[in-house]
């Protein structure tokens, strides 16, 4: 299989072709130059932390030039807490603004973009200038239980209750600086719930903070509700229009006054990070005047129903919680988003927002942002899988962009790729990058780059949660390889429109009805289970569809659910109990007009909101019963537990024809903790249900290939006019040689290589009923693009044992053979089909480069090590070299026989295992760089018969050096007068003493591999 990857690399460099030209090629031709040399906006940008702002103009220029020279074409400046005891520049001071002006000036000179965090220090939207009355606030409850038949004359309850929320700042009682909003009492029933009918608004009876109340018979709960300033951070009140306008005008005008002439040019955006507002004990985000605003919006007074937010008050609690959540969502959009984005629009700059961690619907809020941003890294903290199919912020943000027409989606990338810093390799960053690209990201912000006047790595003076992508990293020299890959991929994925088959209903209304305190939970605690993996790994991409899109954007066309350019073939309702009546009414219309709906685990039974809820509940149940009616099983018809033979009942599946469409009910799909609930992909009832109506867009014949499931071969599909563009990645640690059927009919196929920029024809494929079947040979974690355009090549190979073929003209093909033997091919030219047999000989066996290797390690504060050895081993196996971080040099001479230089042979160098980047020179000819496993280097021109000299420079990771540290490096002597020598951060970095260390150095085996190009005439 390694040879397979070798051939692909060779073909990219040597293939020539002729192909019938068609007009559709012109659109692709106009994109080619952009793919080979992407614009600055597509190259990686970076979050650029200024911890304490210890910056100077000279150092700003130096760091920007380093970034630009290594493929980073933009920065997002954000000020953070100090790491030095002095020499820090106060945020927004005249000196700080002068440094920002210099940053913009230098970025413009270098052709780079600048984005500014809209607050600071830190990522919370706020700052020291925010007035006390304009800071964020919480609505918090206090309570006490009282026995009846007494007169309570005393203080209102002041004890606060702690929840299990990780972001909550607990204080045990009120501090006296709160504003009382309401006092409500309710009778506690035997089951612990509060009786709805018993709720009494006692606010008018309160005097100061005391109450005199005659408690009726029974056990009662006296509840007080307070508006309390959130003093944990300096965040602005996100729900006060006046506060937001003042905030935007103050901070925005600071920036605009300094370099407003570059707004919308060099300064391309203002940034709002994920909200992550802290809450007080049991608090929810609130503001002055919201009770009255709620009454106007919802048509009823929330005051007597406030207990239902925190306590179970019969059947109305879910109704109240939904109304409160929806109200805060709408207020957040109308106040925070509209004010900020409106200011940006008035000043000709874009607003880039991570919309999650807030009260708003992630999907709609992402669609509202000028540039929506996602995060969450595949493989994060060594806990998540590299093939990360979890449904989370990436999918919510991308779906919002698709539904609301945002073409560019940015991403905060690599946060916590490992729990420990300094461990990441370029290969790991590439793998994580593919997770973002597959999710729909087309603009990367590395997380990140620490401003530092020091030239060595300083763990206690660096941010603690990030990949370390900057000059102090030992592999920084080679980062441009990854930057180039990302730039090309991002550019091509901006072309055309995202295409998906499945509309996956976002159950936010269901979650809003359950809880009003979990606004920072990105899915509002909905458990998606294995659903993301089931869809993606089986060839079905999806968008999350929210209620707003279904109610206001969606139409039905030819039985498909149409929103903007996409037409979804199937709608899935995932374990939804509560749904807005208006949404379900549209779903009924969709099914009536030919749509297919699959309800998982259960069907909707309840409506949302308090208004007319009994009537609405009845209508929801009636509609659900009609849509998902359970038919009787036909007599004598056996149950088939694995297949769908026609209308009726199968195990776990209830089918119901409805209008021109139909519905299904399935259980044990989302949560499959019991092993017997799982099925192989070929036999899974849920997948068969979808396949009955639409073939996979990215089809694998699991039965033929002998596979139970797809463990990492994945895709994203975009439509560009009549052309289809697929991005494909093999996100697993093994090669993949699985043929894939693409659900297209176009036969002019080109492969776009995002690493090299090469664009080559694909002439090995065949037509099948479901589309075009293409053999894919991918190394571990390798990726590529395939473009399918109208037309048909003059000739193509429908079946072949060759690894690849290309056209030579004059009714000839050039094929590549891995080994000697007889090769059969079926070649199609128009309607004509020919079977051709080709004999291949003269391919020598792989040549193992062995003998005495000379190794030399030299590094910073590391005594030089020179060795000669016939065995290649990891540096970590020797105590003398275990903690070396840097570049080692290997050299060997070897003799190659004339048999490797016969006509038609192509030779590649395979380094085997490398930890982790290798730069190769052969006979004084630079061969190239390998930074991903499976990469091989074309060596035909550099090799010669007889003696050859091979030099390999291998660079590992920083963690080897950091793990050996006992104490942090001190501030350098030449910087002490400026910054002091004291340590601001006293914590011992978690990287100290880290193990196990990764394999480092050249481990081999190192081989020369030969393949042969042969002519095939037809």
Coordinates of C-alpha atoms in Angstrom, one line a residue, residues 416-920:
X416 CA -6.3 21.8 23.4
X417 CA -5.2 19.5 20.6
X418 CA -3.4 17.9 23.5
X419 CA -3.9 18.7 27.2
X420 CA -0.2 19.5 27.3
X421 CA 1.4 22.1 25.1
X422 CA 4.4 21.5 22.8
X423 CA 3.4 18.0 21.8
X424 CA 1.7 18.7 18.5
X425 CA 3.3 17.7 15.3
X426 CA 2.6 19.1 11.8
X427 CA 0.9 15.9 11.0
X428 CA -1.4 16.2 13.9
X429 CA -2.3 19.7 13.0
X430 CA -3.1 18.6 9.5
X431 CA -5.4 15.8 10.8
X432 CA -7.2 18.3 13.0
X433 CA -7.3 20.7 10.1
X434 CA -9.2 18.2 8.0
X435 CA -11.8 17.9 10.7
X436 CA -12.4 21.7 10.4
X437 CA -12.4 21.6 6.6
X438 CA -14.9 18.7 6.6
X439 CA -17.1 20.6 8.9
X440 CA -17.1 23.6 6.5
X441 CA -14.4 26.0 7.8
X442 CA -12.7 28.0 5.1
X443 CA -10.7 30.5 7.2
X444 CA -8.3 29.3 9.9
X445 CA -7.2 31.2 13.0
X446 CA -4.4 29.3 14.7
X447 CA -4.7 29.0 18.4
X448 CA -2.1 30.3 18.4
X449 CA 0.9 32.7 18.7
X450 CA 2.2 34.2 21.9
X451 CA 3.8 37.6 21.6
X452 CA 7.2 37.2 23.3
X453 CA 10.3 39.3 23.3
X454 CA 12.2 36.2 24.3
X455 CA 13.8 33.9 21.8
X456 CA 13.3 30.6 23.6
X457 CA 10.2 28.8 24.8
X458 CA 9.0 30.0 28.2
X459 CA 6.2 27.7 29.5
X460 CA 5.2 30.0 32.4
X461 CA 5.0 33.0 30.1
X462 CA 2.9 31.4 27.4
X463 CA -0.8 30.8 27.2
X464 CA -1.8 27.4 28.7
X465 CA -4.3 26.0 26.3
X466 CA -2.9 26.3 22.8
X467 CA -0.8 24.7 20.1
X468 CA 2.5 26.5 19.9
X469 CA 2.8 27.7 16.3
X470 CA 5.6 30.3 16.3
X471 CA 9.4 30.7 15.8
X472 CA 10.3 29.2 19.2
X473 CA 8.9 25.9 18.0
X474 CA 11.6 23.6 16.6
X475 CA 9.5 22.7 13.5
X476 CA 8.5 26.3 12.7
X477 CA 10.8 26.2 9.6
X478 CA 8.5 23.6 8.1
X479 CA 5.1 25.1 9.0
X480 CA 4.7 26.6 5.5
X481 CA 4.0 23.1 4.2
X482 CA 0.8 23.0 6.4
X483 CA -0.1 26.6 5.7
X484 CA 0.0 26.0 1.9
X485 CA -2.2 22.9 2.3
X486 CA -4.8 24.8 4.3
X487 CA -4.8 27.8 2.0
X488 CA -5.5 25.7 -1.1
X489 CA -8.1 23.7 0.7
X490 CA -9.9 26.7 2.1
X491 CA -9.8 28.4 -1.3
X492 CA -11.4 25.5 -3.2
X493 CA -14.0 24.9 -0.5
X494 CA -15.2 28.4 -0.9
X495 CA -16.2 27.6 -4.5
X496 CA -19.8 26.7 -5.2
X497 CA -22.3 25.7 -2.5
X498 CA -22.3 23.0 0.2
X499 CA -24.5 19.9 -0.7
X500 CA -26.2 17.6 1.8
X501 CA -28.9 15.0 1.6
X502 CA -30.1 15.1 5.2
X503 CA -31.9 17.8 7.1
X504 CA -31.3 17.0 10.7
X505 CA -33.8 18.9 12.9
X506 CA -32.2 20.9 15.7
X507 CA -34.0 20.0 18.9
X508 CA -33.4 23.3 20.5
X509 CA -37.1 23.9 21.3
X510 CA -37.1 20.6 23.0
X511 CA -34.1 21.6 25.1
X512 CA -35.5 25.1 25.8
X513 CA -38.5 23.4 27.4
X514 CA -36.3 21.4 29.7
X515 CA -33.9 23.9 31.2
X516 CA -33.2 27.6 31.3
X517 CA -30.0 27.5 33.2
X518 CA -27.7 25.7 30.7
X519 CA -27.2 28.5 28.1
X520 CA -23.5 27.9 28.0
X521 CA -23.9 24.2 27.0
X522 CA -23.3 24.2 23.3
X523 CA -26.0 21.7 22.4
X524 CA -28.1 22.7 25.4
X525 CA -27.3 19.2 26.8
X526 CA -29.0 17.3 23.9
X527 CA -27.3 13.9 23.5
X528 CA -26.7 13.2 19.8
X529 CA -25.2 9.8 20.5
X530 CA -23.8 8.0 17.4
X531 CA -26.0 9.9 14.9
X532 CA -23.2 12.0 13.4
X533 CA -21.0 9.0 12.8
X534 CA -23.9 6.9 11.3
X535 CA -24.6 9.6 8.7
X536 CA -21.1 10.8 7.8
X537 CA -19.3 7.4 7.8
X538 CA -22.0 6.0 5.5
X539 CA -21.9 8.7 2.9
X540 CA -24.6 11.1 4.0
X541 CA -23.8 14.7 4.9
X542 CA -26.3 16.9 6.7
X543 CA -27.2 20.3 7.9
X544 CA -28.8 21.1 11.3
X545 CA -32.1 22.8 10.5
X546 CA -33.6 25.1 13.1
X547 CA -37.2 26.1 13.6
X548 CA -36.6 29.6 12.1
X549 CA -35.4 28.0 8.8
X550 CA -38.3 25.6 8.6
X551 CA -40.9 28.2 9.4
X552 CA -39.5 31.1 7.4
X553 CA -36.9 29.9 4.8
X554 CA -37.9 26.5 3.7
X555 CA -40.0 25.5 0.7
X556 CA -40.9 22.1 -0.9
X557 CA -39.7 21.4 -4.4
X558 CA -40.2 18.0 -6.0
X559 CA -40.6 16.3 -2.7
X560 CA -37.3 17.8 -1.4
X561 CA -36.9 20.3 1.4
X562 CA -35.4 23.4 -0.2
X563 CA -33.5 26.1 1.7
X564 CA -31.5 28.5 -0.5
X565 CA -29.4 26.3 -2.9
X566 CA -29.7 23.0 -1.1
X567 CA -32.4 20.4 -1.5
X568 CA -32.5 17.9 1.3
X569 CA -33.9 14.5 0.5
X570 CA -34.7 13.4 4.1
X571 CA -35.7 15.2 7.3
X572 CA -34.8 13.5 10.6
X573 CA -36.4 14.3 14.0
X574 CA -34.0 13.2 16.7
X575 CA -35.7 12.1 19.9
X576 CA -38.0 15.1 19.9
X577 CA -40.8 15.3 22.5
X578 CA -41.5 19.1 22.3
X579 CA -41.8 21.0 19.0
X580 CA -43.3 24.3 17.9
X581 CA -46.7 23.7 16.4
X582 CA -45.8 25.9 13.4
X583 CA -42.8 23.8 12.7
X584 CA -44.8 20.6 12.8
X585 CA -47.4 22.1 10.5
X586 CA -44.7 22.8 7.9
X587 CA -43.4 19.3 8.3
X588 CA -46.8 17.9 7.6
X589 CA -47.0 20.0 4.4
X590 CA -43.5 18.8 3.4
X591 CA -44.6 15.1 3.8
X592 CA -47.9 15.8 2.0
X593 CA -45.9 17.1 -1.0
X594 CA -43.6 14.1 -1.2
X595 CA -41.1 14.5 1.6
X596 CA -39.6 11.8 3.8
X597 CA -39.4 12.2 7.6
X598 CA -37.7 9.8 10.0
X599 CA -38.5 10.2 13.7
X600 CA -35.9 8.6 16.0
X601 CA -36.7 7.1 19.4
X602 CA -40.0 8.9 19.8
X603 CA -42.5 11.2 18.0
X604 CA -43.4 14.8 19.1
X605 CA -46.1 15.0 21.7
X606 CA -46.0 18.5 23.1
X607 CA -46.1 22.1 21.8
X608 CA -44.0 25.0 23.0
X609 CA -44.9 28.1 25.1
X610 CA -47.6 29.0 27.6
X611 CA -50.1 30.7 25.2
X612 CA -53.0 28.4 24.4
X613 CA -50.8 25.5 25.3
X614 CA -53.6 23.0 25.9
X615 CA -55.0 23.6 22.4
X616 CA -51.5 23.6 20.9
X617 CA -50.6 20.3 22.7
X618 CA -53.7 18.6 21.3
X619 CA -52.9 19.8 17.8
X620 CA -49.3 18.5 18.0
X621 CA -50.4 15.1 19.3
X622 CA -53.1 14.9 16.5
X623 CA -50.6 15.9 13.8
X624 CA -48.0 13.4 15.1
X625 CA -50.5 10.6 15.3
X626 CA -51.6 11.3 11.7
X627 CA -48.0 11.6 10.4
X628 CA -46.5 8.7 12.3
X629 CA -49.5 6.4 12.6
X630 CA -48.6 2.9 13.4
X631 CA -50.2 0.5 10.8
X632 CA -51.3 -3.0 11.5
X633 CA -49.0 -5.7 10.5
X634 CA -50.4 -7.6 7.5
X635 CA -51.4 -11.1 8.4
X636 CA -48.9 -13.8 7.6
X637 CA -46.2 -11.3 6.6
X638 CA -43.0 -12.2 8.5
X639 CA -40.9 -9.5 10.2
X640 CA -37.5 -9.0 8.5
X641 CA -35.2 -7.6 11.2
X642 CA -32.6 -6.3 8.7
X643 CA -34.3 -5.2 5.5
X644 CA -37.1 -3.1 4.1
X645 CA -39.0 -5.2 1.6
X646 CA -41.9 -2.8 1.3
X647 CA -44.5 -0.9 3.3
X648 CA -45.2 -2.5 6.6
X649 CA -43.4 -3.2 9.9
X650 CA -39.9 -4.4 10.4
X651 CA -38.0 -4.7 13.6
X652 CA -37.9 -1.3 15.3
X653 CA -39.3 0.5 12.2
X654 CA -42.8 1.8 11.8
X655 CA -43.6 3.1 8.3
X656 CA -46.5 5.3 7.3
X657 CA -47.4 6.5 3.7
X658 CA -48.7 10.1 3.9
X659 CA -49.8 12.2 1.0
X660 CA -47.1 11.9 -1.7
X661 CA -44.5 11.2 0.9
X662 CA -44.1 9.1 4.0
X663 CA -42.7 8.8 7.6
X664 CA -40.8 6.3 9.6
X665 CA -40.4 5.7 13.3
X666 CA -37.2 4.0 14.5
X667 CA -35.8 3.2 18.0
X668 CA -32.3 2.4 19.2
X669 CA -30.5 4.7 16.8
X670 CA -29.1 7.6 18.7
X671 CA -28.2 5.7 21.9
X672 CA -26.8 2.3 21.1
X673 CA -25.0 1.4 24.3
X674 CA -26.1 -2.2 24.2
X675 CA -24.0 -4.2 21.6
X676 CA -27.0 -5.9 20.0
X677 CA -28.6 -2.5 19.1
X678 CA -25.7 -2.0 16.7
X679 CA -25.6 -3.3 13.1
X680 CA -22.9 -3.4 10.5
X681 CA -23.3 -0.6 7.9
X682 CA -24.6 -2.9 5.2
X683 CA -27.4 -4.2 7.5
X684 CA -28.3 -1.3 9.7
X685 CA -32.1 -0.7 9.6
X686 CA -31.7 3.1 10.0
X687 CA -29.3 3.3 7.1
X688 CA -31.4 1.0 5.0
X689 CA -34.3 3.3 5.6
X690 CA -32.4 6.3 4.2
X691 CA -30.9 4.2 1.3
X692 CA -34.4 3.2 0.3
X693 CA -35.0 6.8 -0.7
X694 CA -31.6 8.2 -1.6
X695 CA -28.3 6.4 -2.4
X696 CA -25.2 7.6 -0.5
X697 CA -23.5 10.6 -1.9
X698 CA -20.2 8.9 -1.0
X699 CA -20.9 5.2 -1.4
X700 CA -18.9 2.3 0.0
X701 CA -19.9 -1.3 -0.9
X702 CA -19.4 -2.6 2.7
X703 CA -20.5 -6.1 1.8
X704 CA -18.1 -6.5 -1.2
X705 CA -15.2 -4.9 0.7
X706 CA -15.8 -7.1 3.7
X707 CA -16.1 -4.1 6.1
X708 CA -18.4 -3.7 9.0
X709 CA -18.0 0.0 9.2
X710 CA -16.1 3.0 7.8
X711 CA -13.5 4.1 10.3
X712 CA -12.3 7.3 8.8
X713 CA -12.7 7.7 5.0
X714 CA -14.8 10.9 4.8
X715 CA -15.9 13.7 2.5
X716 CA -17.6 17.0 1.9
X717 CA -19.4 17.9 -1.4
X718 CA -19.8 21.2 -3.0
X719 CA -21.7 22.0 -6.2
X720 CA -20.3 24.6 -8.6
X721 CA -22.8 25.0 -11.5
X722 CA -22.8 21.7 -13.4
X723 CA -19.6 20.6 -11.6
X724 CA -19.2 18.7 -8.4
X725 CA -16.3 19.1 -6.1
X726 CA -15.5 16.6 -3.4
X727 CA -12.9 17.0 -0.7
X728 CA -11.9 13.5 0.6
X729 CA -9.8 12.6 3.6
X730 CA -8.6 9.3 5.0
X731 CA -8.7 10.3 8.7
X732 CA -7.4 7.0 10.1
X733 CA -4.0 5.5 10.9
X734 CA -4.0 3.0 8.0
X735 CA -4.0 3.3 4.2
X736 CA -7.3 3.0 2.4
X737 CA -7.8 1.4 -1.0
X738 CA -11.6 1.3 -1.0
X739 CA -13.4 2.3 -4.2
X740 CA -16.0 4.9 -3.7
X741 CA -19.1 5.6 -5.7
X742 CA -19.9 9.3 -6.1
X743 CA -23.5 10.0 -6.8
X744 CA -22.8 12.0 -10.0
X745 CA -22.9 11.3 -13.7
X746 CA -20.1 13.6 -14.9
X747 CA -17.1 11.7 -16.3
X748 CA -14.5 14.4 -16.8
X749 CA -12.6 13.9 -13.5
X750 CA -9.6 15.8 -12.2
X751 CA -7.7 15.4 -9.0
X752 CA -6.6 18.5 -7.2
X753 CA -3.7 18.0 -4.8
X754 CA -3.8 20.6 -2.0
X755 CA -0.3 19.8 -0.9
X756 CA 1.4 20.4 -4.2
X757 CA -1.1 22.4 -6.2
X758 CA -1.0 19.8 -9.0
X759 CA -4.2 19.2 -11.0
X760 CA -4.2 15.9 -12.9
X761 CA -6.9 13.9 -14.8
X762 CA -8.4 10.8 -13.4
X763 CA -8.9 8.1 -16.0
X764 CA -9.6 5.1 -13.8
X765 CA -13.3 4.9 -13.0
X766 CA -16.4 3.1 -14.1
X767 CA -20.1 3.8 -14.4
X768 CA -22.5 2.1 -12.0
X769 CA -26.2 2.5 -11.4
X770 CA -25.7 4.9 -8.4
X771 CA -23.0 7.1 -10.1
X772 CA -19.3 7.0 -10.9
X773 CA -17.1 4.6 -9.0
X774 CA -13.5 5.7 -8.5
X775 CA -10.7 3.7 -7.0
X776 CA -9.1 5.7 -4.2
X777 CA -5.7 4.9 -2.8
X778 CA -4.9 7.0 0.2
X779 CA -2.1 6.9 2.7
X780 CA -3.0 7.4 6.4
X781 CA -4.4 10.8 6.9
X782 CA -4.0 11.7 3.2
X783 CA -6.5 14.0 1.5
X784 CA -7.4 15.2 -2.0
X785 CA -10.1 16.9 -4.1
X786 CA -11.9 15.4 -7.0
X787 CA -13.7 17.5 -9.5
X788 CA -16.4 16.0 -11.7
X789 CA -17.3 18.0 -14.8
X790 CA -19.7 17.4 -17.8
X791 CA -18.3 15.5 -20.7
X792 CA -16.4 12.3 -21.2
X793 CA -12.6 11.7 -21.8
X794 CA -11.5 10.3 -25.1
X795 CA -10.7 7.1 -23.3
X796 CA -10.8 5.8 -19.7
X797 CA -10.0 2.6 -17.9
X798 CA -13.1 1.0 -16.5
X799 CA -11.2 -1.8 -14.8
X800 CA -7.5 -2.3 -14.3
X801 CA -4.8 -3.8 -12.1
X802 CA -2.5 -0.9 -12.7
X803 CA -2.2 1.6 -9.9
X804 CA -2.9 4.6 -12.1
X805 CA -3.2 5.6 -15.8
X806 CA -2.8 8.8 -17.8
X807 CA -3.4 9.7 -21.4
X808 CA -0.6 10.2 -23.9
X809 CA -2.7 10.8 -27.1
X810 CA -2.6 8.8 -30.3
X811 CA -4.9 6.1 -28.7
X812 CA -2.4 5.4 -26.0
X813 CA -2.3 5.3 -22.2
X814 CA 0.6 5.4 -19.8
X815 CA 0.1 3.0 -16.9
X816 CA 2.0 2.5 -13.6
X817 CA 2.8 -1.0 -12.4
X818 CA 3.9 -1.8 -8.8
X819 CA 5.3 -5.3 -9.6
X820 CA 6.1 -7.6 -12.4
X821 CA 3.3 -9.7 -13.9
X822 CA 0.4 -9.8 -16.2
X823 CA -2.0 -6.8 -16.0
X824 CA -5.6 -6.8 -17.4
X825 CA -7.4 -3.6 -18.3
X826 CA -10.8 -2.7 -19.8
X827 CA -10.6 0.5 -21.8
X828 CA -13.7 2.4 -22.9
X829 CA -13.7 4.8 -25.8
X830 CA -17.2 6.1 -26.4
X831 CA -19.4 3.1 -26.9
X832 CA -16.4 0.8 -27.6
X833 CA -14.9 -1.4 -24.9
X834 CA -11.6 -3.2 -25.2
X835 CA -9.9 -5.7 -22.9
X836 CA -6.2 -5.4 -23.0
X837 CA -3.5 -7.6 -21.4
X838 CA 0.0 -6.1 -20.7
X839 CA 3.1 -8.0 -19.5
X840 CA 5.3 -6.1 -17.1
X841 CA 8.9 -7.1 -16.2
X842 CA 12.1 -5.6 -15.0
X843 CA 10.9 -4.0 -11.7
X844 CA 13.6 -4.7 -9.1
X845 CA 12.8 -5.4 -5.4
X846 CA 12.8 -2.5 -3.0
X847 CA 16.4 -1.6 -2.0
X848 CA 17.0 -1.3 1.8
X849 CA 19.5 1.5 2.6
X850 CA 21.7 0.0 5.3
X851 CA 25.1 0.3 6.8
X852 CA 26.7 2.8 9.0
X853 CA 24.6 5.9 9.7
X854 CA 26.3 9.0 11.0
X855 CA 24.1 10.9 13.4
X856 CA 24.7 14.3 14.9
X857 CA 22.5 16.1 17.4
X858 CA 23.2 19.8 18.2
X859 CA 20.8 22.1 19.9
X860 CA 20.2 25.0 22.3
X861 CA 21.7 24.3 25.7
X862 CA 22.3 20.7 24.6
X863 CA 25.8 19.1 24.4
X864 CA 26.5 17.9 20.9
X865 CA 26.1 14.1 20.4
X866 CA 27.8 12.4 17.5
X867 CA 27.3 8.7 16.8
X868 CA 27.8 6.0 14.1
X869 CA 25.4 3.1 14.1
X870 CA 23.9 0.5 11.8
X871 CA 20.7 0.6 13.7
X872 CA 18.1 3.4 13.6
X873 CA 16.5 4.0 17.0
X874 CA 14.4 6.7 18.6
X875 CA 16.3 9.4 20.5
X876 CA 14.1 8.8 23.6
X877 CA 15.6 5.3 24.1
X878 CA 18.9 6.8 25.2
X879 CA 19.1 9.0 28.4
X880 CA 21.6 11.2 26.7
X881 CA 19.3 12.1 23.8
X882 CA 15.9 11.6 25.3
X883 CA 15.2 15.2 26.0
X884 CA 16.7 16.6 22.9
X885 CA 14.3 18.9 20.9
X886 CA 15.6 20.2 17.6
X887 CA 17.1 18.9 14.4
X888 CA 19.3 15.9 14.1
X889 CA 21.5 15.2 11.0
X890 CA 21.8 11.7 9.5
X891 CA 24.3 10.8 6.7
X892 CA 25.0 7.5 4.9
X893 CA 26.6 6.4 1.7
X894 CA 25.1 3.5 -0.3
X895 CA 25.6 1.7 -3.6
X896 CA 22.8 1.2 -6.0
X897 CA 23.1 -1.3 -8.9
X898 CA 22.4 -0.5 -12.6
X899 CA 19.3 -2.6 -12.4
X900 CA 17.4 0.3 -10.9
X901 CA 18.0 2.5 -13.9
X902 CA 16.4 0.5 -16.7
X903 CA 14.1 2.3 -19.1
X904 CA 10.7 3.2 -17.7
X905 CA 11.6 2.8 -14.0
X906 CA 10.7 5.5 -11.5
X907 CA 12.4 5.6 -8.2
X908 CA 11.1 7.0 -4.9
X909 CA 12.7 7.3 -1.4
X910 CA 10.6 5.9 1.5
X911 CA 12.0 7.0 4.9
X912 CA 9.8 4.7 6.9
X913 CA 8.9 6.0 10.4
X914 CA 10.1 9.5 11.1
X915 CA 9.6 11.5 14.3
X916 CA 8.4 13.9 13.0
X917 CA 9.7 16.0 10.0
X918 CA 12.4 15.1 7.6
X919 CA 14.3 17.3 5.0
X920 CA 16.2 15.2 2.5

